[in-house]
PDB file of C-alpha atoms and ligand atoms in Angstrom:
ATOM      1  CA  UNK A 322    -207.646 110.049 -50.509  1.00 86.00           C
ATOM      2  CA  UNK A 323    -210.434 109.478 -47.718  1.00 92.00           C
ATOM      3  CA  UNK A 324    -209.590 109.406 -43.962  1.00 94.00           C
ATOM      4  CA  UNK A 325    -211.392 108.923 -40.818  1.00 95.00           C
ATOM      5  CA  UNK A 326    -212.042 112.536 -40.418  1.00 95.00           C
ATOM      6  CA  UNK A 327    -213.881 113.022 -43.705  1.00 95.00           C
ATOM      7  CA  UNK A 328    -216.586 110.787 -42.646  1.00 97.00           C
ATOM      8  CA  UNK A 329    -219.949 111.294 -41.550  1.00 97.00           C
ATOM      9  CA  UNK A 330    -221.492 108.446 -39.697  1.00 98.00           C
ATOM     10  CA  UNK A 331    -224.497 106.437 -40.960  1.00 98.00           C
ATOM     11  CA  UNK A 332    -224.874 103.633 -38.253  1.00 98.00           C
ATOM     12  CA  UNK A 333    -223.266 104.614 -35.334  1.00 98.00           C
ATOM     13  CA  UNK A 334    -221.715 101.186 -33.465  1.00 98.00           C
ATOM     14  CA  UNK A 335    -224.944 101.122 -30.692  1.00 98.00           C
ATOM     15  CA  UNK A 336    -227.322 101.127 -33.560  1.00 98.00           C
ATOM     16  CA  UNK A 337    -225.148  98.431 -34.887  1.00 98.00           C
ATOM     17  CA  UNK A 338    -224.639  95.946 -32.146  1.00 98.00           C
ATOM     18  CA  UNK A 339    -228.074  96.329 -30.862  1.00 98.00           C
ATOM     19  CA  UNK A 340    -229.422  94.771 -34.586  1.00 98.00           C
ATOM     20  CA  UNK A 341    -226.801  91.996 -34.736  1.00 98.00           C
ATOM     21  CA  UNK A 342    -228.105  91.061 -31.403  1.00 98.00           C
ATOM     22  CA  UNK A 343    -231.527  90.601 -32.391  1.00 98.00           C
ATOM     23  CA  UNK A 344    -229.815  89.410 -35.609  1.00 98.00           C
ATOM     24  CA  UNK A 345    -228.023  86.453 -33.776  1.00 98.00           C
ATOM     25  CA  UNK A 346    -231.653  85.503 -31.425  1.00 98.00           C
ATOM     26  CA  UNK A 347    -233.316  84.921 -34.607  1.00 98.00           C
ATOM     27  CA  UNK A 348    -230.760  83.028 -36.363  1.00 98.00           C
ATOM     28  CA  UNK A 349    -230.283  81.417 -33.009  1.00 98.00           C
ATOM     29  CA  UNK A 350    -233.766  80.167 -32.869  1.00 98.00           C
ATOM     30  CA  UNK A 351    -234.037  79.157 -36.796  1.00 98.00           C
ATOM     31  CA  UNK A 352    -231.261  76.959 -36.652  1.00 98.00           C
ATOM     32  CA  UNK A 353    -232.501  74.945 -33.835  1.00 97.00           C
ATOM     33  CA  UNK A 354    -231.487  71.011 -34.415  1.00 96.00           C
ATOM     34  CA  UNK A 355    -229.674  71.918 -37.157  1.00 97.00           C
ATOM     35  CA  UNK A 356    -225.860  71.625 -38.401  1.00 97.00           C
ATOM     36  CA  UNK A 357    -224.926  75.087 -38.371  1.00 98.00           C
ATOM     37  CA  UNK A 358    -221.616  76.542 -40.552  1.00 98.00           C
ATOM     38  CA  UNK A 359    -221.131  79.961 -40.882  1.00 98.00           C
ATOM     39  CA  UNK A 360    -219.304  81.112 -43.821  1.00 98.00           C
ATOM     40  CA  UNK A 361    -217.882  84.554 -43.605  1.00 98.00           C
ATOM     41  CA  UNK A 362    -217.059  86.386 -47.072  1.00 97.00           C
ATOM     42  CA  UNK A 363    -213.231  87.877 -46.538  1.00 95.00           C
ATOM     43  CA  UNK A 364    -212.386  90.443 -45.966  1.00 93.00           C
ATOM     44  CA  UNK A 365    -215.277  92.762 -45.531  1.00 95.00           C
ATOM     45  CA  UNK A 366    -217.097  90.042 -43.073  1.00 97.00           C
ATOM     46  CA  UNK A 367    -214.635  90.093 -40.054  1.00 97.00           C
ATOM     47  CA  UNK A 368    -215.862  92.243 -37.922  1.00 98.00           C
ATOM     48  CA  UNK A 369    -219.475  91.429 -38.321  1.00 98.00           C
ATOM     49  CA  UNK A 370    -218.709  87.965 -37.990  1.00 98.00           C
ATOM     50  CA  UNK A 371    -217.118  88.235 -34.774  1.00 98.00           C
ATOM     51  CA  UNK A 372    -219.524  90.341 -33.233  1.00 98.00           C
ATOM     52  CA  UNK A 373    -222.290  87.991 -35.053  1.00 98.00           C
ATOM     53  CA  UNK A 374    -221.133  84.828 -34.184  1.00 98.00           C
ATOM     54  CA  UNK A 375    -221.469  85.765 -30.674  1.00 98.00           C
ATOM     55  CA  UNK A 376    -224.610  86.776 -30.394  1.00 98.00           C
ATOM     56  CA  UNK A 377    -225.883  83.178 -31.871  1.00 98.00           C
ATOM     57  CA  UNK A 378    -225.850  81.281 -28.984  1.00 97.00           C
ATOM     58  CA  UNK A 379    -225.722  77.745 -30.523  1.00 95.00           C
ATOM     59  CA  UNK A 380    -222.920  75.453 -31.414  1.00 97.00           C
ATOM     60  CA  UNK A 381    -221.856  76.218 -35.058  1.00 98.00           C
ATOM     61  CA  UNK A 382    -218.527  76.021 -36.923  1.00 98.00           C
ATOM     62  CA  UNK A 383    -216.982  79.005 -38.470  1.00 98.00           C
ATOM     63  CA  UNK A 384    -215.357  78.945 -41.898  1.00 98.00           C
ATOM     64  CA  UNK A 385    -214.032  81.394 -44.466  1.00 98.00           C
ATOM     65  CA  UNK A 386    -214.147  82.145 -47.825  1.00 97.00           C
ATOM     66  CA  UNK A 387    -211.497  85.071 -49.380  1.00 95.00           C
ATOM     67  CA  UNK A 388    -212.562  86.610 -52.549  1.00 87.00           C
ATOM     68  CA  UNK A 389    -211.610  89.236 -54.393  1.00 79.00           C
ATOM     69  CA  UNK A 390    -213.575  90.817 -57.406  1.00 70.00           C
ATOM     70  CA  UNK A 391    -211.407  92.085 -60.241  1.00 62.00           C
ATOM     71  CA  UNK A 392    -211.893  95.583 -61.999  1.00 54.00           C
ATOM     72  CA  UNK A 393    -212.035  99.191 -60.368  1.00 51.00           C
ATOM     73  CA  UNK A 394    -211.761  99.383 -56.067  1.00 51.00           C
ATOM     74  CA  UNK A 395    -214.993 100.591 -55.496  1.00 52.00           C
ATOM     75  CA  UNK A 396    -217.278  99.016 -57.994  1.00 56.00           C
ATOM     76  CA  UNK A 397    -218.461  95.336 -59.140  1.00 60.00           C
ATOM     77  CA  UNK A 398    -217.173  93.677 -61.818  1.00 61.00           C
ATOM     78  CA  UNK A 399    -219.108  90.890 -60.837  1.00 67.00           C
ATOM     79  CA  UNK A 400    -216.662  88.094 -62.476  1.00 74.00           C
ATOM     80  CA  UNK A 401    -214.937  86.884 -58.597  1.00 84.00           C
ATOM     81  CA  UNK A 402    -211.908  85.051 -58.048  1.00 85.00           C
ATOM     82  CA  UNK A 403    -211.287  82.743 -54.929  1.00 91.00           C
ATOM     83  CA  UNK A 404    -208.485  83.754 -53.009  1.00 92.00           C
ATOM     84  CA  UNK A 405    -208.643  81.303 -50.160  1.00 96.00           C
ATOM     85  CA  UNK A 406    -211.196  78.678 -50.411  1.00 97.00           C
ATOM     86  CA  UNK A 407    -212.844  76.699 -47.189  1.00 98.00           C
ATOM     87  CA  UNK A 408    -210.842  74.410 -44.416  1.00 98.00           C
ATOM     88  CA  UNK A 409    -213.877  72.000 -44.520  1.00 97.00           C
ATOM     89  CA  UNK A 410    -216.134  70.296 -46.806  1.00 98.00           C
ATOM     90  CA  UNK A 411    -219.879  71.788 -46.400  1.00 98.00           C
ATOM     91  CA  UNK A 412    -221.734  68.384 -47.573  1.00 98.00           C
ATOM     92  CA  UNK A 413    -224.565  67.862 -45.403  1.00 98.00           C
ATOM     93  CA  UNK A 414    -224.303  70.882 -43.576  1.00 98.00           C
ATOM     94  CA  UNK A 415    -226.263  74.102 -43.003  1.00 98.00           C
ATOM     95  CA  UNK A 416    -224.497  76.925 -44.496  1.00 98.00           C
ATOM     96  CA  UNK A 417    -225.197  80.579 -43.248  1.00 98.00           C
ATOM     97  CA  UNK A 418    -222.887  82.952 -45.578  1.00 98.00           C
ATOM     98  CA  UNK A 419    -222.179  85.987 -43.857  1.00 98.00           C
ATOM     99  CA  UNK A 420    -221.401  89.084 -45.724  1.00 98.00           C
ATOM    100  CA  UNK A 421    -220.783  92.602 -45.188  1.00 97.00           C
ATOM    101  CA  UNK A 422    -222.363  94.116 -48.059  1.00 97.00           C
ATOM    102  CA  UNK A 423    -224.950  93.225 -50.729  1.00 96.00           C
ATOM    103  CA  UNK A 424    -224.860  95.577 -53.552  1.00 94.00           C
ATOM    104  CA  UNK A 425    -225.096  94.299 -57.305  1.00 92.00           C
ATOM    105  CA  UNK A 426    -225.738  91.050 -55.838  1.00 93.00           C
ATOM    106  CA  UNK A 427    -223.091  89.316 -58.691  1.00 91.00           C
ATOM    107  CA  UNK A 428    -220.653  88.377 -56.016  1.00 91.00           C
ATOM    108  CA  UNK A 429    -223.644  86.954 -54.046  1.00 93.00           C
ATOM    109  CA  UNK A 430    -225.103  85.070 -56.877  1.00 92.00           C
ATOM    110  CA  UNK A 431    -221.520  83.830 -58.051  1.00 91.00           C
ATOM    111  CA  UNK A 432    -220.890  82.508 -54.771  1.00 94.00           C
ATOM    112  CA  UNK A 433    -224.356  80.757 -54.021  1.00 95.00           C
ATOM    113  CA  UNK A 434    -223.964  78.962 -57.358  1.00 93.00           C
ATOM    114  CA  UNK A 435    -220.353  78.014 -56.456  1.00 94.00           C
ATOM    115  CA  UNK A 436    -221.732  76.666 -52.558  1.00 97.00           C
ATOM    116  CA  UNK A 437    -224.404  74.761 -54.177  1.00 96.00           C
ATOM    117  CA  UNK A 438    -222.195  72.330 -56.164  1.00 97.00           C
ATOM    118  CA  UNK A 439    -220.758  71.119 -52.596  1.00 98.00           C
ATOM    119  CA  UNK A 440    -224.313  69.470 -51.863  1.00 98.00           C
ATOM    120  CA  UNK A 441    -224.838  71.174 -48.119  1.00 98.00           C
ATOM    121  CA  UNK A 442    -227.999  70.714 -46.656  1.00 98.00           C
ATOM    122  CA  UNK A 443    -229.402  74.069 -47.003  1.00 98.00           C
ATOM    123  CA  UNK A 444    -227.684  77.100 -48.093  1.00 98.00           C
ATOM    124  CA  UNK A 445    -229.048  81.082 -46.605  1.00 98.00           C
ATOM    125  CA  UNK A 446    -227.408  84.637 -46.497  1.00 98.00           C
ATOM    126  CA  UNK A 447    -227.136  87.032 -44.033  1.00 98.00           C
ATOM    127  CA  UNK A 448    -226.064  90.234 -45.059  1.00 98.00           C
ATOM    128  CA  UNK A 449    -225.089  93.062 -42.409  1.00 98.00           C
ATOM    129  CA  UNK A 450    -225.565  95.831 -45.025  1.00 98.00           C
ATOM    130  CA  UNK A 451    -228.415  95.516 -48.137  1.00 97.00           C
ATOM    131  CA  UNK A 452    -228.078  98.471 -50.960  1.00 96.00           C
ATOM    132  CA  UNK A 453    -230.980  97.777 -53.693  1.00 95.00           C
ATOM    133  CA  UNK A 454    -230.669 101.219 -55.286  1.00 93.00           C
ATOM    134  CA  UNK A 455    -227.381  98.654 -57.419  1.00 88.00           C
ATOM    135  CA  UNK A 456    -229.298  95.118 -57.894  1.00 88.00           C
ATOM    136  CA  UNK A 457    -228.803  93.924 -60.914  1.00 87.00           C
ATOM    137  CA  UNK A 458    -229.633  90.341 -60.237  1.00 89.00           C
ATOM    138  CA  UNK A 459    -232.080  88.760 -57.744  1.00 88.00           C
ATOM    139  CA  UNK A 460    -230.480  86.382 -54.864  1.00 92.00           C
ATOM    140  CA  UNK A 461    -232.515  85.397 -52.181  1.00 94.00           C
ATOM    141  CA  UNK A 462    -231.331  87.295 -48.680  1.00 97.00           C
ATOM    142  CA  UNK A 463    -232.652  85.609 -45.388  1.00 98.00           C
ATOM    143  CA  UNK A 464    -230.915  88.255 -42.887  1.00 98.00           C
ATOM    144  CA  UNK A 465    -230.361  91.962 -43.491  1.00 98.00           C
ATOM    145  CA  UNK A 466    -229.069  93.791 -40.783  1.00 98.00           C
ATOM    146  CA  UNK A 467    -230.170  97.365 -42.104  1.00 98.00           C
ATOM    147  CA  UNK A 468    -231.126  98.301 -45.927  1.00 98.00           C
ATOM    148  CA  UNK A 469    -229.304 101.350 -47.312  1.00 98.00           C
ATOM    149  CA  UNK A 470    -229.314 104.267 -49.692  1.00 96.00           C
ATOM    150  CA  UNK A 471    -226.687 104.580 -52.739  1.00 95.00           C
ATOM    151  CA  UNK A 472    -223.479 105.845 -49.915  1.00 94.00           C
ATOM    152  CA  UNK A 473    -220.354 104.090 -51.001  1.00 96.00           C
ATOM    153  CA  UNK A 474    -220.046 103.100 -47.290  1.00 97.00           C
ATOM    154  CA  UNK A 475    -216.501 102.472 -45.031  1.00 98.00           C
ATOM    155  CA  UNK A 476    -215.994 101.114 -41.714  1.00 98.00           C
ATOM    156  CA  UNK A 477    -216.819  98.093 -39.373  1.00 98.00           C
ATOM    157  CA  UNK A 478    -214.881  95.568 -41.794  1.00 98.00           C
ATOM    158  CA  UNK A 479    -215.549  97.955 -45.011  1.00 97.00           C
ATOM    159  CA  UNK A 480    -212.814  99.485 -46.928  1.00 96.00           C
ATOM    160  CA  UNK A 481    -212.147 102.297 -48.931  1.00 96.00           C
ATOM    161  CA  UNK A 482    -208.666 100.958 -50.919  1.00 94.00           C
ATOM    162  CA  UNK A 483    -207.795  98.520 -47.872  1.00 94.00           C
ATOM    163  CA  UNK A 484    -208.124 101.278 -45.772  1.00 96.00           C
ATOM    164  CA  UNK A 485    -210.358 102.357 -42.776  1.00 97.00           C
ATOM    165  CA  UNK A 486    -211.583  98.656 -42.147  1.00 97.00           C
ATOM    166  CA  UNK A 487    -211.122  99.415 -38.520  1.00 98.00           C
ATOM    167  CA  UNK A 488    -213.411 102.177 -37.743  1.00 98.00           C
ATOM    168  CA  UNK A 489    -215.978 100.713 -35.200  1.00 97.00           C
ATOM    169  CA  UNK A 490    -219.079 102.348 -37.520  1.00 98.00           C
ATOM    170  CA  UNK A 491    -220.518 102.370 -40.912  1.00 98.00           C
ATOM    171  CA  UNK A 492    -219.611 105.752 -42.356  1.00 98.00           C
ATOM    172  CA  UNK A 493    -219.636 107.156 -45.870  1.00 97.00           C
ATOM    173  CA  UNK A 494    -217.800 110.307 -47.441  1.00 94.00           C
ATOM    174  CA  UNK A 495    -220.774 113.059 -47.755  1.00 93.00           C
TER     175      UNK A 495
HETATM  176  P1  LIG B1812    -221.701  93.183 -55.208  1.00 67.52           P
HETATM  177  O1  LIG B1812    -221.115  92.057 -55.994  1.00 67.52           O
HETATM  178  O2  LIG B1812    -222.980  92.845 -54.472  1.00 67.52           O
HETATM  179  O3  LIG B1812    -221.868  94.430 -56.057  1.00 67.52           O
HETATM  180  O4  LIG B1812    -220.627  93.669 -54.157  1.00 67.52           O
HETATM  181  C1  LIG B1812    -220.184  92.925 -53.141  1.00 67.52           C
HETATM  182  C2  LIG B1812    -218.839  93.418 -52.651  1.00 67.52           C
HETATM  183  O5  LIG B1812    -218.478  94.725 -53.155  1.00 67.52           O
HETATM  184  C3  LIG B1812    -218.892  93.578 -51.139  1.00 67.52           C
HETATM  185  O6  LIG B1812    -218.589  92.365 -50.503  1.00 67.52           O
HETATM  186  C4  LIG B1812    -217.847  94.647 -50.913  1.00 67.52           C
HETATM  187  O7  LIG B1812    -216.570  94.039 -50.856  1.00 67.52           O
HETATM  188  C5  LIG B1812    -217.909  95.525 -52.140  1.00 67.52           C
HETATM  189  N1  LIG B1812    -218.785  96.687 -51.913  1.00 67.52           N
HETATM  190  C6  LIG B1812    -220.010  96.916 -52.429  1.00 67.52           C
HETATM  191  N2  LIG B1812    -220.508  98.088 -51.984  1.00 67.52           N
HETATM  192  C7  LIG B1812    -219.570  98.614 -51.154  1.00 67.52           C
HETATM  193  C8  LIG B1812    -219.514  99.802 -50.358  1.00 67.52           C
HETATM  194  O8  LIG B1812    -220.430 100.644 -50.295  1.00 67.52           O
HETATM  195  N3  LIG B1812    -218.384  99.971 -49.622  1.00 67.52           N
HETATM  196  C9  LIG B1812    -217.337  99.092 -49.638  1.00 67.52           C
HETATM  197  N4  LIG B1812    -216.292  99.363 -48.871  1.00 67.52           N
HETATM  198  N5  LIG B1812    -217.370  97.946 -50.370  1.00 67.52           N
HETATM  199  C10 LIG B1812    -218.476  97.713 -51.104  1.00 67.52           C
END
């Protein structure tokens, strides 16, 4: 069992919202003229996605996508089941999937595959969190907030067992 106190802090929430500023200006000016949906990967995306969506200041709908992965809490099975799928059809749009966490990259490349057969415009990621030490696939990442070692990391929308989403920083149990 892992609580708040046994964490050490890895990006403290300044470090944070200062990135997904600069995050939002850039995605702010890329998307210029353009039909902008953001997609936000349940549950792990919430936070980020409010304080993301924010920071983009453009007109853009915001949509979500619950998934769940099967096998063991705190590693990827990579074979994803859709929990809650989309309000509104994508066709024609341009689809910014926001995600918490990039770590295998199977959930990623399940879900780009599954996006791509509902013919939007243009389909990118933005990932708050990138950990390559896991890839075991290659899917193309547009937007990474910060690149990380191998921590198992909780906090700011992450869990550990459905717990601790609520702390306002990434930590990770040294
Ligand atoms: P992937 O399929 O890229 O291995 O993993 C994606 C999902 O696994 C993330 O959306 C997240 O739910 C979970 N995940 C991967 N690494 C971590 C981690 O370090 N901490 C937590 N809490 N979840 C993680």
């Amino acid at each position: 069992m892992v609580t708040r106190k046994d964490l050490a802090v890895l990006i403290d929430e300044e470090t944070l919202q200062s990135r997904i500023l600069e995050l939002g200006k850039q995605i702010a000016a890329d998307y210029e003229g353009k039909d902008l949906a953001l997609i936000g990967i349940l549950k792990g995306c919430f936070m980020f996605l409010a304080d993301l969506s924010r920071a983009i200041e453009r007109d853009c709908t915001v949509d979500f996508l619950g998934l769940s992965s099967y096998g063991a809490a705190t590693t990827s099975s990579g074979v994803v089941k859709i929990t809650s799928d989309l309000t509104r059809p994508i066709e024609g749009r341009d689809v910014l999937v926001v995600e918490d966490i990039i770590d295998t990259g199977l959930t990623m490349r399940y879900l780009l595959e599954n996006l791509g057969t509902r013919r939007p415009n243009s389909v990118r990621v933005c990932t708050l969190l990138h950990k390559p030490a896991n890839a075991r696939c290659e899917v193309p990442i547009d937007y990474v907030g910060f690149t990380i070692e191998d921590h198992f990391v909780i906090g700011y929308g992450l869990d550990y067992a459905e717990r601790l989403r609520n702390i306002p920083y990434i930590g990770y149990k040294p």
